[in-house]
XYZ file of C-alpha atoms in Angstrom:
288
model
C -1.511 -40.777 -16.810
C -1.302 -42.130 -13.395
C -1.554 -40.218 -10.088
C 2.055 -40.662 -9.411
C 3.405 -39.694 -12.818
C 1.142 -36.608 -12.532
C 3.084 -35.417 -9.471
C 5.754 -32.974 -10.686
C 9.265 -34.586 -10.527
C 12.364 -32.842 -9.327
C 15.827 -34.194 -8.342
C 19.476 -33.182 -7.413
C 22.151 -34.279 -9.900
C 25.976 -34.676 -9.068
C 28.648 -37.040 -8.797
C 28.990 -38.372 -6.130
C 25.395 -37.847 -5.191
C 24.349 -40.696 -2.690
C 25.307 -38.368 0.430
C 22.959 -35.651 -0.625
C 20.281 -34.468 1.959
C 18.346 -32.622 -0.655
C 15.516 -35.220 -1.074
C 14.777 -34.963 2.588
C 14.912 -31.200 2.810
C 12.457 -30.846 -0.158
C 10.232 -33.576 1.313
C 10.020 -31.678 4.647
C 9.449 -28.320 2.660
C 6.594 -29.956 0.694
C 5.199 -31.336 3.798
C 5.286 -27.888 5.492
C 3.892 -26.127 2.572
C 1.258 -28.614 1.049
C 3.103 -28.823 -2.335
C 2.985 -32.039 -4.189
C 6.197 -33.191 -5.650
C 8.596 -36.032 -6.022
C 12.184 -35.506 -5.566
C 15.100 -37.952 -6.387
C 18.815 -38.249 -6.561
C 20.504 -38.602 -9.950
C 23.985 -39.798 -10.340
C 25.386 -38.380 -13.612
C 28.544 -39.718 -15.243
C 31.310 -36.963 -14.920
C 31.165 -36.739 -18.926
C 27.538 -37.295 -19.075
C 25.675 -34.224 -17.383
C 23.760 -33.011 -20.486
C 22.578 -36.580 -21.592
C 21.428 -37.263 -17.880
C 19.579 -33.882 -17.805
C 17.887 -34.738 -21.162
C 16.756 -38.171 -19.918
C 15.276 -36.507 -16.767
C 13.274 -33.951 -18.791
C 11.978 -36.724 -21.157
C 10.626 -38.526 -17.944
C 8.637 -35.315 -17.137
C 11.258 -33.676 -14.824
C 10.352 -30.034 -13.812
C 13.328 -28.827 -11.976
C 16.840 -29.839 -10.923
C 19.382 -28.918 -8.166
C 22.798 -29.160 -9.369
C 25.914 -29.921 -7.335
C 29.500 -30.718 -7.826
C 30.955 -30.902 -10.477
C 28.249 -29.803 -12.791
C 27.507 -26.196 -11.881
C 29.512 -24.673 -14.840
C 27.817 -27.053 -17.137
C 24.457 -26.145 -15.881
C 25.352 -22.613 -16.487
C 26.203 -23.348 -20.048
C 22.968 -25.360 -20.475
C 20.732 -22.568 -19.250
C 22.718 -19.664 -21.189
C 20.403 -16.990 -22.395
C 17.945 -17.628 -19.490
C 19.899 -16.906 -16.544
C 19.046 -14.858 -13.502
C 21.198 -12.115 -12.441
C 22.722 -14.273 -9.618
C 23.575 -16.957 -12.038
C 25.173 -14.554 -14.614
C 27.291 -12.978 -12.024
C 28.304 -16.305 -10.449
C 29.105 -18.066 -13.823
C 27.640 -21.128 -12.118
C 24.065 -22.587 -11.693
C 22.727 -24.751 -8.877
C 19.153 -24.491 -9.731
C 17.435 -25.469 -13.194
C 13.730 -25.415 -14.090
C 11.819 -25.723 -17.424
C 9.103 -23.376 -18.483
C 7.459 -23.593 -21.982
C 9.945 -26.059 -23.044
C 12.947 -23.865 -22.207
C 15.551 -24.352 -19.385
C 16.203 -21.620 -16.894
C 18.977 -21.272 -14.440
C 19.670 -19.503 -11.132
C 22.264 -19.819 -8.270
C 20.891 -19.799 -4.902
C 24.105 -20.687 -3.113
C 24.814 -17.086 -2.095
C 21.279 -16.393 -0.838
C 21.728 -19.467 1.398
C 24.962 -18.485 2.858
C 23.896 -14.764 3.464
C 20.608 -15.890 5.150
C 22.389 -18.108 7.369
C 25.049 -15.584 8.431
C 22.319 -13.292 9.258
C 20.486 -15.908 11.128
C 23.734 -16.318 13.235
C 23.827 -12.728 13.926
C 26.709 -11.762 11.688
C 26.744 -8.079 10.772
C 27.665 -8.093 7.076
C 27.144 -4.387 6.433
C 30.844 -2.813 6.576
C 32.346 -6.287 7.275
C 35.703 -7.322 6.030
C 35.411 -10.761 4.496
C 38.001 -13.377 3.294
C 36.655 -15.934 0.869
C 39.008 -18.911 0.747
C 38.563 -20.693 -2.689
C 37.830 -19.549 -6.057
C 35.750 -22.414 -7.601
C 31.952 -22.506 -8.317
C 31.059 -22.299 -4.536
C 33.065 -19.164 -4.197
C 31.677 -17.558 -7.375
C 28.207 -18.261 -6.174
C 28.440 -16.130 -3.081
C 30.473 -13.186 -4.145
C 27.559 -11.231 -5.547
C 25.244 -11.675 -2.474
C 28.121 -10.782 -0.087
C 28.671 -7.609 -2.213
C 24.826 -6.922 -1.972
C 24.823 -7.434 1.738
C 27.089 -4.513 2.118
C 30.530 -5.977 2.806
C 33.139 -3.292 2.976
C 36.074 -5.424 1.725
C 36.141 -9.026 0.096
C 39.286 -10.787 -0.614
C 39.492 -13.999 -2.595
C 42.397 -16.307 -1.989
C 43.113 -19.445 -3.565
C 45.886 -22.163 -3.828
C 46.029 -21.571 -7.595
C 46.056 -17.881 -7.489
C 45.310 -17.314 -11.235
C 41.761 -18.719 -10.340
C 41.273 -16.085 -7.615
C 42.353 -13.404 -10.032
C 40.038 -14.792 -12.895
C 36.933 -14.570 -10.422
C 37.680 -10.865 -9.549
C 38.495 -10.093 -13.280
C 35.169 -11.617 -14.226
C 33.380 -9.679 -11.702
C 34.953 -6.452 -12.783
C 34.190 -7.281 -16.393
C 30.469 -7.680 -15.577
C 30.252 -3.962 -14.908
C 28.151 -4.450 -11.761
C 28.392 -1.520 -9.571
C 29.934 -2.405 -6.115
C 30.790 -0.309 -3.172
C 32.876 -3.186 -1.749
C 36.823 -3.272 -2.212
C 37.520 -6.485 -3.944
C 40.861 -8.084 -4.238
C 42.549 -11.466 -4.931
C 45.803 -13.325 -3.932
C 47.415 -16.373 -2.752
C 46.721 -18.353 0.475
C 49.839 -16.808 2.086
C 48.425 -13.330 1.114
C 45.449 -13.888 3.208
C 46.240 -11.767 6.078
C 44.987 -8.101 6.765
C 45.878 -5.529 9.308
C 43.294 -5.722 12.112
C 42.065 -9.186 10.809
C 38.869 -10.233 8.996
C 35.441 -10.160 10.640
C 34.371 -13.140 8.558
C 36.359 -15.981 7.007
C 34.618 -18.250 4.713
C 35.979 -21.609 3.596
C 34.641 -22.310 0.115
C 37.027 -24.966 -0.655
C 36.437 -28.846 -0.681
C 39.355 -29.518 1.888
C 36.899 -30.821 4.420
C 36.121 -33.657 2.059
C 39.500 -34.972 2.853
C 39.576 -33.901 6.584
C 42.273 -31.234 5.687
C 42.448 -27.445 5.837
C 43.704 -24.711 3.553
C 47.218 -23.694 4.171
C 46.455 -20.284 5.575
C 48.676 -18.158 7.684
C 48.238 -17.156 11.259
C 46.517 -14.019 12.645
C 43.534 -13.871 10.306
C 40.914 -13.048 12.715
C 39.629 -9.965 14.172
C 38.377 -9.956 17.680
C 34.736 -10.517 16.664
C 35.427 -12.975 13.996
C 33.391 -15.801 12.714
C 34.837 -18.675 10.634
C 32.437 -20.330 8.348
C 32.787 -23.528 6.614
C 30.584 -24.437 3.722
C 30.987 -28.085 4.408
C 28.891 -29.490 7.326
C 29.332 -32.312 9.707
C 27.842 -33.504 13.023
C 31.293 -32.517 14.729
C 33.256 -29.359 14.010
C 35.293 -29.601 10.733
C 38.956 -29.475 10.487
C 38.578 -25.864 9.329
C 36.445 -24.949 12.272
C 38.927 -26.510 14.611
C 41.893 -24.687 12.867
C 39.965 -21.289 13.203
C 39.212 -21.771 16.817
C 42.912 -22.491 17.508
C 43.872 -19.479 15.607
C 41.609 -17.139 17.641
C 38.277 -17.000 15.891
C 35.504 -15.998 18.383
C 33.137 -18.611 16.946
C 32.751 -21.047 14.185
C 29.724 -22.525 12.132
C 29.335 -24.930 9.460
C 27.443 -24.924 6.164
C 24.280 -26.939 7.230
C 22.217 -23.761 7.406
C 23.457 -22.584 4.049
C 22.561 -25.962 2.612
C 18.922 -25.677 3.878
C 18.751 -21.874 2.926
C 19.648 -22.399 -0.633
C 17.240 -25.360 -1.019
C 14.528 -23.115 0.573
C 15.256 -20.551 -2.269
C 15.152 -23.221 -4.995
C 11.823 -24.346 -3.604
C 10.412 -20.971 -3.850
C 11.691 -20.489 -7.426
C 10.013 -23.819 -8.419
C 6.832 -23.519 -6.605
C 6.143 -19.840 -5.714
C 5.901 -20.666 -2.007
C 8.557 -19.889 0.618
C 9.064 -22.501 3.249
C 10.506 -21.834 6.604
C 14.015 -23.215 6.868
C 14.309 -22.987 10.614
C 12.316 -26.422 11.573
C 14.125 -28.333 8.880
C 17.463 -26.949 9.895
C 16.758 -27.885 13.494
C 15.764 -31.516 12.455
C 18.773 -32.055 10.383
C 21.118 -30.890 13.005
C 19.486 -33.242 15.592
C 19.928 -36.074 13.297
C 23.438 -35.400 12.659
C 24.173 -35.441 16.386
C 22.216 -38.392 16.988
C 24.428 -40.139 14.529
C 27.501 -39.392 16.306
C 25.806 -40.404 19.830
């Protein structure tokens, strides 16, 4: 075995995948912590996730980050060896192999909550609107509940998916002090407005915004887009025009969830702050 092949192999798998910053993020974490690792991108055919994963493991792969559209398939792959986060989310974004068995976790919600706290957002007692009901929304619901949010409403263009998400949560039997509800995009409003509005949809990929009604934001509200860019996203611009006190994109969430994956794999917790600072500077430099 060569020295190169002896170094543990990790990767991020998705479709598309060429845009992923995960290799850079994990390389910076490895440099920071002294962990030896290789980290690649894997483009999996839409109908070929399992085969791609099997080939990766056969090559000595030790762990995978999973992105769209494979988080539900990763959940099924690791069924029986899921973390509590993954079980409640119904989606997996982190896989690793131990004693020949695959394990799965979801670190998206940890990344979101840690970034909101970094931004000084008070989640305890907060009223939160979660826009979208796909894998991204599922991954963050439990950590938001754990953070002490008072009320969370999930709204979605296809309202059945929002109701399904809440029904799945209720069926899990997980205790929750938060008031949880679901509705259409048109039903997103609340008297007094929301303290936190989170865009968990993929609308930003097309430069569009969810069709939300006006008057969503409380006086102190933050609008948070899970997508990120050098310039404010369409959702962030919409929120500012609608009265949000401030906005943020999802770059901090991206780095935060990667830091949690790194910890699960290596048992070492990296500091996400300098990595986030570097990535933000690079994004801004690309627009200069």
